[in-house]
Structures are given as structure tokens and as C-alpha cells.
Amino acid sequence: MNEIKLRAIEPEDLELTYEIENNKELWNVGITNVPYSRFSIRQYIANTQNDIYADKQLRLMIENAEGTVVGIADLANYDPRHNRAEVGIVIIDKWRRRGIATKALEAVKNYASRIIHLHKLYAIISEDNTIAEKLFNTAGFTQESMLKDWLYDGSEYKDALLMSYICEQ
């Protein structure tokens, strides 16, 4: 299985980021439900410091061994007081089911604990997203609670799992 690496977002990632952010199928697993313009994504890329302490979030591009971007990993909702952040992983469709998400999540965990010294990572996952639940379970995340009627998909409310991981220090 190919190795992966995480890197900062670059201007060349505009089109891929635009496609992912505007993929309506992903809106139900995230917190957004509005399209992003190329302009707004370009502004984000230009203005981000790629520093979780300054931006309170961090977008990392996931590359395979050949240098092809195969997905995105986000650390969001960084809380410096409680030293935690929400983690999200998106793998491009054609690269799914190859173990990339597992390797990317491990890389994010290592980065969070060893480089930015977070205490805790967490994810909020729709209860019917069994693939994501399995990914986070395999990565050592545990379910902390069930959030009743937490996610709304436009027609119904769904429960969500709050899963967390205590980083090694």
C-alpha cells in the first residue's frame, strides 16, 4: 500500500478544493450546505497562515507516494484553552477503499500529538455513516456520546456519534 504525506494547501489546489467543497454528497457529513466560489477559496488559500494557532483551523492536503493529491484532512474548531480540535478526512472517490483514510488519520494523530501538542481530537459522525465510524474506531477513537437529532439533511434529523481520541504526549 502506498505511503501518504500531509502538506499545506497551495494555490494549485484551488480546483480540487473547489470540487470537494461543492460536492453536495459531502454536505451531509460536514457542517456546510452552501457552495463556495472559486474566489472565496482563492482568498482562503491566499490568507491562511497554515498555522492552527493563528487560524484556529488547518487544512492539509493528502498526497500519495507519487505526489498526487488524494484527499484533504482538516483540523477545525481548534480550542486553545482546552487544547482540542475536530478532525475531518475526505478522500477523493477514485482513491477510496485503498487504506488511504486510515493512513491519513494516523498521520493527523501523529501531527496533532507530536508537533502541535493537542490533548484531544474529536469527530462528529452521522450514526448511519458506518464507514466513517469504522475508520475512527480502527484509529483508536472511542464513542463518547450520541448527539440526538444533531444533523439535518434537509428532510430529516439524524443522530450523530461524538467520537474522540486522547493524543499521546
mmCIF file of C-alpha atoms in Angstrom:
data_model
loop_
_atom_site.group_PDB
_atom_site.id
_atom_site.type_symbol
_atom_site.label_atom_id
_atom_site.label_comp_id
_atom_site.label_asym_id
_atom_site.label_seq_id
_atom_site.Cartn_x
_atom_site.Cartn_y
_atom_site.Cartn_z
ATOM 1 C CA MET A 1 0.000 0.000 0.000
ATOM 2 C CA ASN A 2 1.321 3.419 -0.927
ATOM 3 C CA GLU A 3 2.541 5.761 1.747
ATOM 4 C CA ILE A 4 0.934 9.156 2.144
ATOM 5 C CA LYS A 5 2.101 12.537 3.330
ATOM 6 C CA LEU A 6 0.327 15.632 4.597
ATOM 7 C CA ARG A 7 1.219 19.064 3.272
ATOM 8 C CA ALA A 8 -0.084 22.622 3.429
ATOM 9 C CA ILE A 9 -2.660 23.805 0.923
ATOM 10 C CA GLU A 10 -1.173 25.543 -2.134
ATOM 11 C CA PRO A 11 -2.685 27.788 -4.839
ATOM 12 C CA GLU A 12 -2.501 24.810 -7.216
ATOM 13 C CA ASP A 13 -5.088 23.057 -5.005
ATOM 14 C CA LEU A 14 -7.821 25.552 -5.906
ATOM 15 C CA GLU A 15 -9.763 23.408 -8.398
ATOM 16 C CA LEU A 16 -9.641 20.237 -6.305
ATOM 17 C CA THR A 17 -10.697 22.139 -3.188
ATOM 18 C CA TYR A 18 -13.494 23.766 -5.172
ATOM 19 C CA GLU A 19 -14.757 20.351 -6.327
ATOM 20 C CA ILE A 20 -14.674 18.863 -2.829
ATOM 21 C CA GLU A 21 -16.270 21.864 -1.102
ATOM 22 C CA ASN A 22 -19.068 21.955 -3.680
ATOM 23 C CA ASN A 23 -19.777 18.217 -3.702
ATOM 24 C CA LYS A 24 -23.351 18.101 -2.375
ATOM 25 C CA GLU A 25 -22.940 14.447 -1.374
ATOM 26 C CA LEU A 26 -20.404 15.567 1.238
ATOM 27 C CA TRP A 27 -22.579 18.312 2.686
ATOM 28 C CA ASN A 28 -24.443 15.833 4.873
ATOM 29 C CA VAL A 29 -21.225 14.720 6.583
ATOM 30 C CA GLY A 30 -19.937 18.216 7.265
ATOM 31 C CA ILE A 31 -21.291 21.437 8.663
ATOM 32 C CA THR A 32 -21.681 23.369 5.427
ATOM 33 C CA ASN A 33 -24.551 23.265 2.997
ATOM 34 C CA VAL A 34 -23.714 26.177 0.755
ATOM 35 C CA PRO A 35 -21.497 26.317 -2.317
ATOM 36 C CA TYR A 36 -18.140 28.067 -2.166
ATOM 37 C CA SER A 37 -16.959 30.258 -5.016
ATOM 38 C CA ARG A 38 -13.521 29.937 -6.551
ATOM 39 C CA PHE A 39 -12.925 33.487 -5.351
ATOM 40 C CA SER A 40 -13.651 32.634 -1.708
ATOM 41 C CA ILE A 41 -11.442 29.522 -1.855
ATOM 42 C CA ARG A 42 -8.664 31.521 -3.557
ATOM 43 C CA GLN A 43 -8.951 34.110 -0.756
ATOM 44 C CA TYR A 44 -8.791 31.379 1.885
ATOM 45 C CA ILE A 45 -5.664 29.865 0.313
ATOM 46 C CA ALA A 46 -4.021 33.293 -0.019
ATOM 47 C CA ASN A 47 -4.851 34.387 3.518
ATOM 48 C CA THR A 48 -4.338 31.231 5.544
ATOM 49 C CA GLN A 49 -1.155 31.203 7.557
ATOM 50 C CA ASN A 50 -1.208 27.390 7.664
ATOM 51 C CA ASP A 51 -0.856 27.804 11.410
ATOM 52 C CA ILE A 52 -3.508 26.263 13.649
ATOM 53 C CA TYR A 53 -2.651 28.704 16.441
ATOM 54 C CA ALA A 54 -3.264 31.757 14.219
ATOM 55 C CA ASP A 55 -6.087 30.442 12.020
ATOM 56 C CA LYS A 56 -7.816 28.192 14.609
ATOM 57 C CA GLN A 57 -8.003 25.601 11.835
ATOM 58 C CA LEU A 58 -5.652 23.781 9.496
ATOM 59 C CA ARG A 59 -6.265 22.281 6.079
ATOM 60 C CA LEU A 60 -3.795 19.611 4.994
ATOM 61 C CA MET A 61 -3.671 18.058 1.562
ATOM 62 C CA ILE A 62 -3.165 14.294 1.482
ATOM 63 C CA GLU A 63 -0.686 13.145 -1.169
ATOM 64 C CA ASN A 64 0.226 9.618 -2.217
ATOM 65 C CA ALA A 65 3.825 8.487 -2.834
ATOM 66 C CA GLU A 66 3.654 9.803 -6.408
ATOM 67 C CA GLY A 67 2.723 13.299 -5.206
ATOM 68 C CA THR A 68 -0.902 13.108 -6.355
ATOM 69 C CA VAL A 69 -3.420 14.781 -4.058
ATOM 70 C CA VAL A 70 -5.851 12.060 -2.989
ATOM 71 C CA GLY A 71 -7.774 13.873 -0.269
ATOM 72 C CA ILE A 72 -7.971 16.544 2.392
ATOM 73 C CA ALA A 73 -7.564 16.390 6.162
ATOM 74 C CA ASP A 74 -8.920 19.202 8.300
ATOM 75 C CA LEU A 75 -8.294 20.195 11.870
ATOM 76 C CA ALA A 76 -11.095 22.630 12.695
ATOM 77 C CA ASN A 77 -12.691 24.277 15.695
ATOM 78 C CA TYR A 78 -9.311 24.433 17.410
ATOM 79 C CA ASP A 79 -9.806 25.369 21.033
ATOM 80 C CA PRO A 80 -6.530 26.595 22.586
ATOM 81 C CA ARG A 81 -7.947 26.739 26.090
ATOM 82 C CA HIS A 82 -8.951 23.084 26.110
ATOM 83 C CA ASN A 83 -6.278 22.018 23.617
ATOM 84 C CA ARG A 84 -8.548 20.102 21.239
ATOM 85 C CA ALA A 85 -9.654 20.165 17.620
ATOM 86 C CA GLU A 86 -12.212 18.495 15.396
ATOM 87 C CA VAL A 87 -10.795 16.246 12.693
ATOM 88 C CA GLY A 88 -12.258 15.527 9.265
ATOM 89 C CA ILE A 89 -10.979 13.436 6.368
ATOM 90 C CA VAL A 90 -12.200 13.433 2.759
ATOM 91 C CA ILE A 91 -10.742 11.035 0.221
ATOM 92 C CA ILE A 92 -11.420 11.610 -3.476
ATOM 93 C CA ASP A 93 -13.820 8.958 -4.830
ATOM 94 C CA LYS A 94 -11.374 7.200 -7.144
ATOM 95 C CA TRP A 95 -8.857 6.787 -4.299
ATOM 96 C CA ARG A 96 -11.273 5.319 -1.743
ATOM 97 C CA ARG A 97 -11.104 1.767 -0.385
ATOM 98 C CA ARG A 98 -7.292 1.674 -0.555
ATOM 99 C CA GLY A 99 -6.486 2.325 3.101
ATOM 100 C CA ILE A 100 -5.595 5.959 2.452
ATOM 101 C CA ALA A 101 -8.036 7.379 5.020
ATOM 102 C CA THR A 102 -6.604 5.070 7.695
ATOM 103 C CA LYS A 103 -3.044 6.193 6.940
ATOM 104 C CA ALA A 104 -4.096 9.847 6.735
ATOM 105 C CA LEU A 105 -5.885 9.699 10.073
ATOM 106 C CA GLU A 106 -2.803 8.113 11.669
ATOM 107 C CA ALA A 107 -0.652 10.895 10.197
ATOM 108 C CA VAL A 108 -3.053 13.534 11.555
ATOM 109 C CA LYS A 109 -2.978 11.899 15.003
ATOM 110 C CA ASN A 110 0.835 11.885 14.986
ATOM 111 C CA TYR A 111 0.979 15.503 13.840
ATOM 112 C CA ALA A 112 -1.595 16.585 16.436
ATOM 113 C CA SER A 113 0.189 14.892 19.316
ATOM 114 C CA ARG A 114 3.877 15.293 18.422
ATOM 115 C CA ILE A 115 4.010 18.609 16.558
ATOM 116 C CA ILE A 116 1.163 20.808 17.805
ATOM 117 C CA HIS A 117 0.745 19.004 21.146
ATOM 118 C CA LEU A 118 -3.027 18.709 21.164
ATOM 119 C CA HIS A 119 -4.584 16.819 24.025
ATOM 120 C CA LYS A 120 -7.699 15.650 22.202
ATOM 121 C CA LEU A 121 -9.088 15.107 18.732
ATOM 122 C CA TYR A 122 -12.777 14.565 18.100
ATOM 123 C CA ALA A 123 -15.114 13.809 15.226
ATOM 124 C CA ILE A 124 -18.868 14.116 14.837
ATOM 125 C CA ILE A 125 -20.188 11.341 12.609
ATOM 126 C CA SER A 126 -23.704 10.657 11.388
ATOM 127 C CA GLU A 127 -24.931 7.458 13.006
ATOM 128 C CA ASP A 128 -25.594 5.967 9.578
ATOM 129 C CA ASN A 129 -22.059 6.648 8.299
ATOM 130 C CA THR A 130 -20.755 3.199 9.194
ATOM 131 C CA ILE A 131 -17.633 3.583 7.033
ATOM 132 C CA ALA A 132 -16.504 6.683 8.958
ATOM 133 C CA GLU A 133 -17.419 5.068 12.280
ATOM 134 C CA LYS A 134 -15.253 2.046 11.418
ATOM 135 C CA LEU A 135 -12.374 4.304 10.308
ATOM 136 C CA PHE A 136 -12.357 6.242 13.576
ATOM 137 C CA ASN A 137 -12.816 3.101 15.693
ATOM 138 C CA THR A 138 -9.867 1.475 13.930
ATOM 139 C CA ALA A 139 -7.800 4.606 14.620
ATOM 140 C CA GLY A 140 -8.432 4.314 18.360
ATOM 141 C CA PHE A 141 -11.245 6.843 18.704
ATOM 142 C CA THR A 142 -13.969 5.943 21.183
ATOM 143 C CA GLN A 143 -17.597 6.958 21.223
ATOM 144 C CA GLU A 144 -18.255 9.499 23.959
ATOM 145 C CA SER A 145 -21.907 10.139 23.334
ATOM 146 C CA MET A 146 -24.851 10.044 20.965
ATOM 147 C CA LEU A 147 -25.989 13.510 19.895
ATOM 148 C CA LYS A 148 -29.745 13.279 19.327
ATOM 149 C CA ASP A 149 -31.144 14.970 16.205
ATOM 150 C CA TRP A 150 -27.739 16.624 15.661
ATOM 151 C CA LEU A 151 -27.571 16.628 11.865
ATOM 152 C CA TYR A 152 -30.237 17.823 9.468
ATOM 153 C CA ASP A 153 -30.038 16.609 5.862
ATOM 154 C CA GLY A 154 -32.803 18.821 4.507
ATOM 155 C CA SER A 155 -35.590 16.351 5.148
ATOM 156 C CA GLU A 156 -34.889 14.706 8.497
ATOM 157 C CA TYR A 157 -32.777 14.976 11.611
ATOM 158 C CA LYS A 158 -30.197 12.300 12.297
ATOM 159 C CA ASP A 159 -28.348 11.325 15.410
ATOM 160 C CA ALA A 160 -24.587 11.708 15.434
ATOM 161 C CA LEU A 161 -21.773 9.992 17.264
ATOM 162 C CA LEU A 162 -19.249 12.099 19.134
ATOM 163 C CA MET A 163 -16.003 10.160 18.914
ATOM 164 C CA SER A 164 -12.729 11.233 20.494
ATOM 165 C CA TYR A 165 -9.095 10.325 20.817
ATOM 166 C CA ILE A 166 -6.709 11.354 23.598
ATOM 167 C CA CYS A 167 -3.366 12.168 21.978
ATOM 168 C CA GLU A 168 -0.141 10.674 23.260
ATOM 169 C CA GLN A 169 2.108 13.192 24.952
#
